[in-house]
Tab-separated table of C-alpha atoms and ligand atoms in Angstrom:
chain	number	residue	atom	x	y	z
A	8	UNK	CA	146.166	109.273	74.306
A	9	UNK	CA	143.250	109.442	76.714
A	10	UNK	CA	141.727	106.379	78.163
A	11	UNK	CA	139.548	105.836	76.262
A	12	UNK	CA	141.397	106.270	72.748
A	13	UNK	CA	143.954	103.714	74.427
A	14	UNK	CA	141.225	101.642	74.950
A	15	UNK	CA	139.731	101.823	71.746
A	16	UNK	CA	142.638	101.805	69.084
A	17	UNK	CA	143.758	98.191	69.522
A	18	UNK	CA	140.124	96.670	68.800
A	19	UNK	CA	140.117	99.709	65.277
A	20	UNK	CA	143.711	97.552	64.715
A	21	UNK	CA	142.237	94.328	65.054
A	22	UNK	CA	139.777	95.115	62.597
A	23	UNK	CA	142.222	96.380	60.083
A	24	UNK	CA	144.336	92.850	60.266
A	25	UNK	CA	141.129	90.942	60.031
A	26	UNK	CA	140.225	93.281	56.949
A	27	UNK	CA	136.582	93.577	58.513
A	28	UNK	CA	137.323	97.416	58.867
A	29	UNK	CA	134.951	99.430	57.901
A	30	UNK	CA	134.882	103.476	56.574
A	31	UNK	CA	131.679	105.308	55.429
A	32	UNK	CA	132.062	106.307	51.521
A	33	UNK	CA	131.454	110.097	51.228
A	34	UNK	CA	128.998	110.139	47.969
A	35	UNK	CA	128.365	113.428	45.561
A	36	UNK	CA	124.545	112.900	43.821
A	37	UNK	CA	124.737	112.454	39.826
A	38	UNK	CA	121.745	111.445	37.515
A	39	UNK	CA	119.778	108.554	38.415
A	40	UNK	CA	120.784	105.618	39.386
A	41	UNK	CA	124.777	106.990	39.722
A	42	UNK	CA	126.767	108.875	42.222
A	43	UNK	CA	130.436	110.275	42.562
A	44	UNK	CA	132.610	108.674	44.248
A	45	UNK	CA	136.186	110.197	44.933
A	46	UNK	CA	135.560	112.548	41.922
A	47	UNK	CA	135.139	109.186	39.565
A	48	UNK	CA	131.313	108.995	38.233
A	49	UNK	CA	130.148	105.399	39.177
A	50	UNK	CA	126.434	103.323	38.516
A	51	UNK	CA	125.300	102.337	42.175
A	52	UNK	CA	124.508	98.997	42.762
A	53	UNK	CA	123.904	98.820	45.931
A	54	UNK	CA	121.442	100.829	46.904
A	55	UNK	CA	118.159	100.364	48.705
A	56	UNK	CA	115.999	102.448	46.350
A	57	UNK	CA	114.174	99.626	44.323
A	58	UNK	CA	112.279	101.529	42.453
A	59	UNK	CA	113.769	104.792	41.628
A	60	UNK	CA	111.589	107.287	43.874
A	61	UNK	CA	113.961	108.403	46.013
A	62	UNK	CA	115.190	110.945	43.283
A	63	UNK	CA	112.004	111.062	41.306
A	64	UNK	CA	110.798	114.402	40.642
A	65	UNK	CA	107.295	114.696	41.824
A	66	UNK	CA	108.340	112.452	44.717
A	67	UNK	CA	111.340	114.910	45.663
A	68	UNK	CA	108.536	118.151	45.137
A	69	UNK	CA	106.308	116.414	47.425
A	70	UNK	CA	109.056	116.609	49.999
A	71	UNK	CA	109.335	120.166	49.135
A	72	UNK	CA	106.123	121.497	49.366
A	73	UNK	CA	105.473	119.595	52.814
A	74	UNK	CA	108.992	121.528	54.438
A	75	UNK	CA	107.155	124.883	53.194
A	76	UNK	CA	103.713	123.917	54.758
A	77	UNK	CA	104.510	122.522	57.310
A	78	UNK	CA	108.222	123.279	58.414
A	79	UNK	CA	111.377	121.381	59.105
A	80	UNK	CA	110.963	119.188	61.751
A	81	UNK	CA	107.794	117.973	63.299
A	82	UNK	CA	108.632	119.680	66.936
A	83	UNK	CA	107.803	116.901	69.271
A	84	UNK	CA	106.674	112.930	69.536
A	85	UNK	CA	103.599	112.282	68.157
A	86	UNK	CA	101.612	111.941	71.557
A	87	UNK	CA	102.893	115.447	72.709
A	88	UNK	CA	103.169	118.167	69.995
A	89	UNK	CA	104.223	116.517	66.651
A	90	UNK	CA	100.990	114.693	65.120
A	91	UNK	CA	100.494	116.449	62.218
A	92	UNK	CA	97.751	115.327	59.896
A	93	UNK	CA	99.991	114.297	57.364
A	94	UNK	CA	101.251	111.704	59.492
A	95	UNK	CA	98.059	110.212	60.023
A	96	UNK	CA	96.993	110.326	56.657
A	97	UNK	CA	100.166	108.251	55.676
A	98	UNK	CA	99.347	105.671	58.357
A	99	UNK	CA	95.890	105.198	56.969
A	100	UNK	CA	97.472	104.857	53.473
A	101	UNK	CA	99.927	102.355	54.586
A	102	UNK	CA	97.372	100.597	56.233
A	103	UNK	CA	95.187	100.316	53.166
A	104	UNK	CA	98.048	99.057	51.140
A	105	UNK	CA	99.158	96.267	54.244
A	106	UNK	CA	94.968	95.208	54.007
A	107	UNK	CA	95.041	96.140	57.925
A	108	UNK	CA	92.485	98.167	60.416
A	109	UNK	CA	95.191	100.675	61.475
A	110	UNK	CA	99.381	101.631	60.667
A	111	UNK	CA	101.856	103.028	63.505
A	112	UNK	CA	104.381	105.549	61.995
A	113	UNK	CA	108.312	105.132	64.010
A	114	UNK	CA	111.512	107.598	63.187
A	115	UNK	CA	113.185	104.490	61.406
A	116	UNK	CA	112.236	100.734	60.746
A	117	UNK	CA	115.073	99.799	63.353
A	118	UNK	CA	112.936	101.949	65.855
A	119	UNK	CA	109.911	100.143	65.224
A	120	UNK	CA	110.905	96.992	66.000
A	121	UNK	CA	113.374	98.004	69.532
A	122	UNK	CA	109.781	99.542	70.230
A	123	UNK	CA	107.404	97.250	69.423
A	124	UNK	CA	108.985	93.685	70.228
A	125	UNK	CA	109.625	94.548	74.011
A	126	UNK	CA	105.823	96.034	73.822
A	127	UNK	CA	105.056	92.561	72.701
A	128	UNK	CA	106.899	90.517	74.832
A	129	UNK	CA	108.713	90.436	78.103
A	130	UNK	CA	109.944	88.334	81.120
A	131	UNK	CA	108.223	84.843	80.973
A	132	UNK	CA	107.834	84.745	77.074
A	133	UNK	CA	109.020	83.269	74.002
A	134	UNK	CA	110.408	85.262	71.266
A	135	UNK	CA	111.270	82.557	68.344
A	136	UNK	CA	113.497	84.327	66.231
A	137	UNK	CA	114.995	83.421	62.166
A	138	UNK	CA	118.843	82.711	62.400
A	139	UNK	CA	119.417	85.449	59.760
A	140	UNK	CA	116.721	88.239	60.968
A	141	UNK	CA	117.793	92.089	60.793
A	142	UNK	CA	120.138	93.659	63.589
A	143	UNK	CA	117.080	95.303	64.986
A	144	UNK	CA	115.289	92.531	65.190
A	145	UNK	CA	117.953	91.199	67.146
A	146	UNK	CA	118.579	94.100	69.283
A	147	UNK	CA	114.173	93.868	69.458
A	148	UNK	CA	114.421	90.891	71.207
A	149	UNK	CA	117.667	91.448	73.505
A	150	UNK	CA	115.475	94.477	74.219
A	151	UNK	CA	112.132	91.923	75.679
A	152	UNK	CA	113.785	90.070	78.279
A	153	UNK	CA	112.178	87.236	77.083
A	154	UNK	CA	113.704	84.003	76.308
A	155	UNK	CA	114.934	84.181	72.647
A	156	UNK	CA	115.380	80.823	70.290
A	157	UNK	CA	116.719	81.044	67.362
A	158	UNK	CA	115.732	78.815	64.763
A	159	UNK	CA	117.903	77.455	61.512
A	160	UNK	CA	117.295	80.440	58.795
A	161	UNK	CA	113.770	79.801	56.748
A	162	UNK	CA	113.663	75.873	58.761
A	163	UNK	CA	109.724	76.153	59.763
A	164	UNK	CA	110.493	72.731	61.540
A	165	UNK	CA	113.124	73.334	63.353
A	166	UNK	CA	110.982	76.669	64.748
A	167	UNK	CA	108.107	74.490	65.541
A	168	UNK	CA	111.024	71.791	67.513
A	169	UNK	CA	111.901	74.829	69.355
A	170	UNK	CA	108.392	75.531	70.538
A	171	UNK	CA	107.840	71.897	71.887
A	172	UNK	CA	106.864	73.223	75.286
A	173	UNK	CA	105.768	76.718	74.370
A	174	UNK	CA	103.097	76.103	76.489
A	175	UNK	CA	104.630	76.907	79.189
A	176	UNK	CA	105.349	80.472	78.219
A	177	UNK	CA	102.875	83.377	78.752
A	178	UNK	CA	102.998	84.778	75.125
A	179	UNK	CA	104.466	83.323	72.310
A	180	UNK	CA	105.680	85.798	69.325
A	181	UNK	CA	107.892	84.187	66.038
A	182	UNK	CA	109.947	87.124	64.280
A	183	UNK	CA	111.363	86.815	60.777
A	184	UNK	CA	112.654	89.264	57.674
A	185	UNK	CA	110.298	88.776	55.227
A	186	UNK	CA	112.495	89.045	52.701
A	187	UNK	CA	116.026	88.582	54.382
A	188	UNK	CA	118.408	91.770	53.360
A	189	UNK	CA	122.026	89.930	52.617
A	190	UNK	CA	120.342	86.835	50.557
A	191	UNK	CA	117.943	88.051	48.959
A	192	UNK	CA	115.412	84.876	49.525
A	193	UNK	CA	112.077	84.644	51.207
A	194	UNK	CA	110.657	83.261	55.012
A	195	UNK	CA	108.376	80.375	54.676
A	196	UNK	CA	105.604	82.429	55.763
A	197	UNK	CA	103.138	80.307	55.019
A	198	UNK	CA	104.507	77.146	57.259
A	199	UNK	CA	104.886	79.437	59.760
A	200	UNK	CA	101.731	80.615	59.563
A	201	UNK	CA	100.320	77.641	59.673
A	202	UNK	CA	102.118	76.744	63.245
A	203	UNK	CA	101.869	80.392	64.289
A	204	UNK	CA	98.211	79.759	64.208
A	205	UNK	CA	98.156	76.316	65.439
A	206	UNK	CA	100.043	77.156	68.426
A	207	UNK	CA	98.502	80.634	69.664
A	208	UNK	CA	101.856	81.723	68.904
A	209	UNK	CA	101.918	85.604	66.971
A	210	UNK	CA	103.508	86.048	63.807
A	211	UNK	CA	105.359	89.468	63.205
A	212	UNK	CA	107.426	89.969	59.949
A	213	UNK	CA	109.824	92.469	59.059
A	214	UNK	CA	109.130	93.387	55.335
A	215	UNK	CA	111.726	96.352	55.029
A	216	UNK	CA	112.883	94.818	51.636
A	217	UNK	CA	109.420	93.571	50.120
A	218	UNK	CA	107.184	96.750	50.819
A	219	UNK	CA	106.607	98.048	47.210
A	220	UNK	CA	108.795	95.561	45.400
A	221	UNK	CA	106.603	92.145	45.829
A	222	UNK	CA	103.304	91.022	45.260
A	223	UNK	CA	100.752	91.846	42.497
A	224	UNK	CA	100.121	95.643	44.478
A	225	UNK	CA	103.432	95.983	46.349
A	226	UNK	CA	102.093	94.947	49.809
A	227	UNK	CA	104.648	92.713	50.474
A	228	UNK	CA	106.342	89.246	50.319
A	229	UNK	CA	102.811	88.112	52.407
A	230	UNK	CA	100.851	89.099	49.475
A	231	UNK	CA	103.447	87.502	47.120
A	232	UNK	CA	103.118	83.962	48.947
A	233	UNK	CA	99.062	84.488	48.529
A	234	UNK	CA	98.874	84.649	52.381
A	235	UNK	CA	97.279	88.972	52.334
A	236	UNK	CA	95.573	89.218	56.249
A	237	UNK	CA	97.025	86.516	57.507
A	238	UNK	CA	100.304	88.025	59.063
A	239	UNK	CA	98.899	90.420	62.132
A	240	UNK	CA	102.547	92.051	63.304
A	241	UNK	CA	103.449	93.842	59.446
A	242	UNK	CA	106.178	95.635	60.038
A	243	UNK	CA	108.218	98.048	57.299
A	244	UNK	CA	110.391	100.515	56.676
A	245	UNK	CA	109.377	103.768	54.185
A	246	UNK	CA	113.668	104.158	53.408
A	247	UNK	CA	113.642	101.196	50.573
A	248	UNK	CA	111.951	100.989	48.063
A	249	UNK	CA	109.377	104.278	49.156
A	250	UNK	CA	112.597	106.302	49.031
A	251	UNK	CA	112.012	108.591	52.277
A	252	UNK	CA	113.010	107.412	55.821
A	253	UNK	CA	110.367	106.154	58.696
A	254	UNK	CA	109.610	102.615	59.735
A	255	UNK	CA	105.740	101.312	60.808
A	256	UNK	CA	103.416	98.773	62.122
A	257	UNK	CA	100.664	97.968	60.180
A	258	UNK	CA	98.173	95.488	61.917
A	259	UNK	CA	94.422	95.684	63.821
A	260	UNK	CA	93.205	98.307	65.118
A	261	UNK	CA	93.881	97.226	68.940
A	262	UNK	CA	97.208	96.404	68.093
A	263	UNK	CA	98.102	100.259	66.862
A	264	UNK	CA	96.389	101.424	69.909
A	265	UNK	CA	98.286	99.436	71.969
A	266	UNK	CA	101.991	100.052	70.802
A	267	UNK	CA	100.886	104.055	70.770
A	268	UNK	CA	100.682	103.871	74.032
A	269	UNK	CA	103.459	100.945	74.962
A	270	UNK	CA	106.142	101.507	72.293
A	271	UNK	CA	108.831	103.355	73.942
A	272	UNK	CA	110.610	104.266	70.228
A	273	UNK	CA	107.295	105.563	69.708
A	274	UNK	CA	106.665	107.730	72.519
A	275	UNK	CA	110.093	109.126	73.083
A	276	UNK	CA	111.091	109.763	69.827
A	277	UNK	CA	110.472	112.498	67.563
A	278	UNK	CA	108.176	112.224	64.791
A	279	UNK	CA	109.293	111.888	61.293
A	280	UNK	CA	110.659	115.181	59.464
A	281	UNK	CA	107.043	116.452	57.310
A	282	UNK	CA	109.225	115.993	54.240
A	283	UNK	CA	109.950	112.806	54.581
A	284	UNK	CA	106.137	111.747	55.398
A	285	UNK	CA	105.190	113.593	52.152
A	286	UNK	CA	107.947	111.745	50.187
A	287	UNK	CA	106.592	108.479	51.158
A	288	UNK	CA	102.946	109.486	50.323
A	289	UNK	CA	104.043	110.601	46.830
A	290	UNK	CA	105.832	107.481	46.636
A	291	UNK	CA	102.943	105.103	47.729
A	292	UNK	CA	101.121	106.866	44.901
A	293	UNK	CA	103.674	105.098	42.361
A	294	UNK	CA	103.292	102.098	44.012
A	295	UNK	CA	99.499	102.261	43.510
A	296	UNK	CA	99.449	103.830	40.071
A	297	UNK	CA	102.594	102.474	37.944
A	298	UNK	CA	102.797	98.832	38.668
A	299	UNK	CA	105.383	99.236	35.332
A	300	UNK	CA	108.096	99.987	37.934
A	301	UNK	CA	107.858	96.748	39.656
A	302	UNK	CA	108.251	94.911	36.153
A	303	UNK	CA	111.092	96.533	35.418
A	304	UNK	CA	112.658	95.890	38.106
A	305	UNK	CA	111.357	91.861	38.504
A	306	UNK	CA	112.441	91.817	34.691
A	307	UNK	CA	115.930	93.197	35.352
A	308	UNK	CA	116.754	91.391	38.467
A	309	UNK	CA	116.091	88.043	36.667
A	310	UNK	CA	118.152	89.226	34.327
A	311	UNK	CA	120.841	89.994	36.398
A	312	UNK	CA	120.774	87.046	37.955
A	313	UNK	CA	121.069	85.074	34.808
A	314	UNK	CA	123.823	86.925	33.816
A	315	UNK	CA	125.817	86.819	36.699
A	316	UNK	CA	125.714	82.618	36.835
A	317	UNK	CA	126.010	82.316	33.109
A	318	UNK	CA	129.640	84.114	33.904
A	319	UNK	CA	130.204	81.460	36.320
A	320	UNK	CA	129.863	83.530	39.838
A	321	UNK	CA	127.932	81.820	42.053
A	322	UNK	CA	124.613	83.624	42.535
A	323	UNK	CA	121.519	82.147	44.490
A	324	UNK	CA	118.062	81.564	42.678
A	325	UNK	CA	115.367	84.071	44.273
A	326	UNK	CA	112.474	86.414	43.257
A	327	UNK	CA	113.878	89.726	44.489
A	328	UNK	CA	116.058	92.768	43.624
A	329	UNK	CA	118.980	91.757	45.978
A	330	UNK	CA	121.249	89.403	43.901
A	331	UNK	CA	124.127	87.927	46.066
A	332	UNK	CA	127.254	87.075	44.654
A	333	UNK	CA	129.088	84.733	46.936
A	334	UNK	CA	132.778	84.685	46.926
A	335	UNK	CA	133.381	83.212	50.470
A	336	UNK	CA	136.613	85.044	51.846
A	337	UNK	CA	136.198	88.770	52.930
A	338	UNK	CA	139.883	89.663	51.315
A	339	UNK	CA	138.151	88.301	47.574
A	340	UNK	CA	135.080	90.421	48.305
A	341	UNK	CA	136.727	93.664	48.763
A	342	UNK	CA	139.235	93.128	45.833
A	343	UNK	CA	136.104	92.229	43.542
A	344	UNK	CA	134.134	95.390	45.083
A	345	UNK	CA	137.290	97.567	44.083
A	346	UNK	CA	137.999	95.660	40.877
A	347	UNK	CA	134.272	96.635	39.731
A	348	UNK	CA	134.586	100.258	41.155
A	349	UNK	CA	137.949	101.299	39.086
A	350	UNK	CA	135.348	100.315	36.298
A	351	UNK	CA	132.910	102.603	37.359
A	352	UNK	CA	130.477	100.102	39.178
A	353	UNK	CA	129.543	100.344	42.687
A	354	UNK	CA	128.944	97.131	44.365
A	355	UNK	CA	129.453	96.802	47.959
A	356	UNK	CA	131.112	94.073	49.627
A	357	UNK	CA	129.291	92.180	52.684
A	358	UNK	CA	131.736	90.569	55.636
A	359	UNK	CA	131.035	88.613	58.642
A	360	UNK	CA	129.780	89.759	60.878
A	361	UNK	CA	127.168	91.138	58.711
A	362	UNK	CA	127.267	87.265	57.024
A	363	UNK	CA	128.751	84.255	58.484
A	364	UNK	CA	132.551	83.843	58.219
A	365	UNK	CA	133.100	82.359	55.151
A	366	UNK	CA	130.408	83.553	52.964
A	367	UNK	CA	131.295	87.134	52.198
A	368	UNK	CA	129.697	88.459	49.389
A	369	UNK	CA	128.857	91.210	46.856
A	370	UNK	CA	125.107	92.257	47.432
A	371	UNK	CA	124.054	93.111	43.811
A	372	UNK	CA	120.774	95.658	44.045
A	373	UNK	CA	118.748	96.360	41.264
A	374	UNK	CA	116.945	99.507	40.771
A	375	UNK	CA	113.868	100.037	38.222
A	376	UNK	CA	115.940	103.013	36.903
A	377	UNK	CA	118.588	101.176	35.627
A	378	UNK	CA	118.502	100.996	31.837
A	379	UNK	CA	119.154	98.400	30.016
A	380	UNK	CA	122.980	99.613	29.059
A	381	UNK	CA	123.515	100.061	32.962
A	382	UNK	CA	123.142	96.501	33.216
A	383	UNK	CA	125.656	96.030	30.070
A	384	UNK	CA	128.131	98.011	32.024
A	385	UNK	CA	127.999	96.391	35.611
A	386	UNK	CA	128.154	92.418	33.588
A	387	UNK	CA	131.126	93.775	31.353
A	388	UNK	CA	132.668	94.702	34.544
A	389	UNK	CA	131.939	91.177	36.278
A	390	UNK	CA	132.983	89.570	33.340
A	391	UNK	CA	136.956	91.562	33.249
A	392	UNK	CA	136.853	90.101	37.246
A	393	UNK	CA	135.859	86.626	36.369
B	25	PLP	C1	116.892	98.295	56.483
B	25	PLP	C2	116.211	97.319	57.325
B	25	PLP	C3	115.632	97.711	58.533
B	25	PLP	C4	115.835	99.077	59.123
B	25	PLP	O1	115.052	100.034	58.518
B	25	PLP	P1	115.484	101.568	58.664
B	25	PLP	O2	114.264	102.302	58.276
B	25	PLP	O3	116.632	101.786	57.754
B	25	PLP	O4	115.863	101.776	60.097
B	25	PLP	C5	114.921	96.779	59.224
B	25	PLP	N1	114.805	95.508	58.797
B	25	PLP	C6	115.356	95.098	57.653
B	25	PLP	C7	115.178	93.688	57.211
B	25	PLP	C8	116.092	95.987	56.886
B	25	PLP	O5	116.684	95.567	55.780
């Protein structure tokens, strides 16, 4: 073994004791909603694509015709050889459905934020930061150099305690999920909002998970707490519920200027593949034009949730597609997870350190293209586990 195996190997075994190993799932497409898994047709639960578009037809020829047009790849970073007006009609589109001046396109949401928190922030700042935010959040911040506090998850107060002598920081910058990815509940935007404004201190939310799912147009969990305009750092990803892959900044006009020429993601990083840009256009046009898919899937998802505590698992109250099951020790999560896939369901199981220890979980996902006997199949599934 070289060196560097030998090193490795006993850290891969530790993770196999502590059943917190981890292998990546090699999927086959099916129909809809559904996938194969090891040859065995299963419904997928678990995926990211609230509303259905990442296989929808005129949403996949978008992607198509955009590869002919325009090619492959996009050749270059945007501020060299690979702005392509596509691109920049997207970020005008996202911007008009964010209510903002101006949208940044990134390769990936996790690349928007490791680009545009350290833009934001540096040595001498505060960076208050939501116990439970994202990874890349996270990594975002670690990123800054600034001094990092991290609040109790969704505790406003204990965020405003923290800032008791912001004052004597340069720049002040709070950072939450909007809608937080393993729990499935909400920030309180609007008491941080409040104190964000009351304390010069600038609000940036990550809204990977409420982009085209909440609010009455799909703008977001800001729109769905009535506080539209009132959130300048909108960040979100295009590889939910918009199907495609890219992340963004949506926020004034200054602001966009300013991270095109500060964000390092930005700047060093390829732009996004033409298809993909395309896909998320098509996309934003569903979001726009057939607000039916966001019923569905509220409907459905409150359904679910029902369902799920009426069988006695223990299942958080929230207004979103993610629906956590909580079953507390990582060993009971995976045998649930492969309990539900020998029946055909595809649920995946959530371990520290992705949660804290103890509250390992199945992350139910809903997906407007479920059909009602979908949903009969994944409960009947639950209920044999009970
Ligand atoms: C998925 C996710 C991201 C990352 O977005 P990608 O486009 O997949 O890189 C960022 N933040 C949150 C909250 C997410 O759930």
């Amino acid at each position: 073994m070289s060196s560097l195996d030998e090193a490795l190997a006993p850290e891969l075994e530790r993770l196999q004791v502590g059943t917190l190993y981890r292998h990546v799932r090699r999927l086959e497409p099916a129909d809809g909603p559904r996938a194969v898994l090891d040859g065995r047709s299963v419904l997928i639960f678990g995926s990211n694509d609230y509303l259905g578009l990442a296989r929808e037809p005129r949403v996949v020829d978008a992607a198509r015709k955009a590869a002919a047009e325009w090619g492959s790849g996009a050749t270059g970073s945007r501020l060299t050889t690979g702005c392509f007006g596509l691109h920049a009609d997207l970020e005008q589109e996202i911007a008009a459905l964010k209510g903002t001046e101006d949208a940044l396109l990134f390769g990936s949401g996790y690349l928007a934020a490791v680009g545009t928190i350290p833009a934001l922030a540096g040595k001498g700042d505060l960076i208050l930061s939501d116990a439970l935010n994202h990874a890349c959040l996270i990594d975002g911040c670690r990123l800054s150099r600034a001094e990092v506090r991290v609040y109790r998850h969704g505790d406003a107060a204990h965020a405003r305690e923290l800032l008791a002598d912001g004052a004597s920081f340069r720049r002040r910058l709070l950072v939450t999920d909007g809608v937080f990815s393993m729990d499935g509940d909400l920030a309180p935007l609007e008491a941080l909002q409040e104190f964000c404004e009351e304390t010069d201190t600038w609000l940036m939310v990550d809204d990977a998970h409420g982009t085209g799912v909440l609010g009455a147009t799909g703008a977001g969990t800001a729109e769905h707490l009535g506080l539209s305009g009132q959130v300048p750092i909108q960040m979100g990803t295009l590889s939910k519920a918009l199907g495609a892959e890219g992340g963004f900044i949506a926020g004034s006009r200054v602001l966009i200027d300013y991270l095109r020429n500060r964000a390092r993601s930005f700047i060093f990083s390829t732009a996004p593949v033409p298809a993909t840009v395309a896909a998320a256009r098509a996309a934003l046009r569903f979001v726009r034009e057939e607000p039916e898919r966001h019923t569905r899937l509220r409907e459905i998802s409150q359904r679910m949730r029902q369902s799920l505590r009426e069988l006695g698992f223990q299942v958080p109250s929230g207004d979103t597609p993610i629906v956590p099951v909580i079953v507390g020790e990582a060993s009971r999560a995976l045998r649930l997870a492969e309990g539900l896939e020998e029946r055909g369901v595809w649920v995946p199981a959530i371990r520290p350190p992705t949660v804290p220890e103890g509250t390992a979980r199945l992350r139910v996902s809903l997906n407007a293209s479920h059909t009602d006997a979908d949903l009969e199949r994944a409960l009947a599934a639950f209920h044999a586990l009970r």
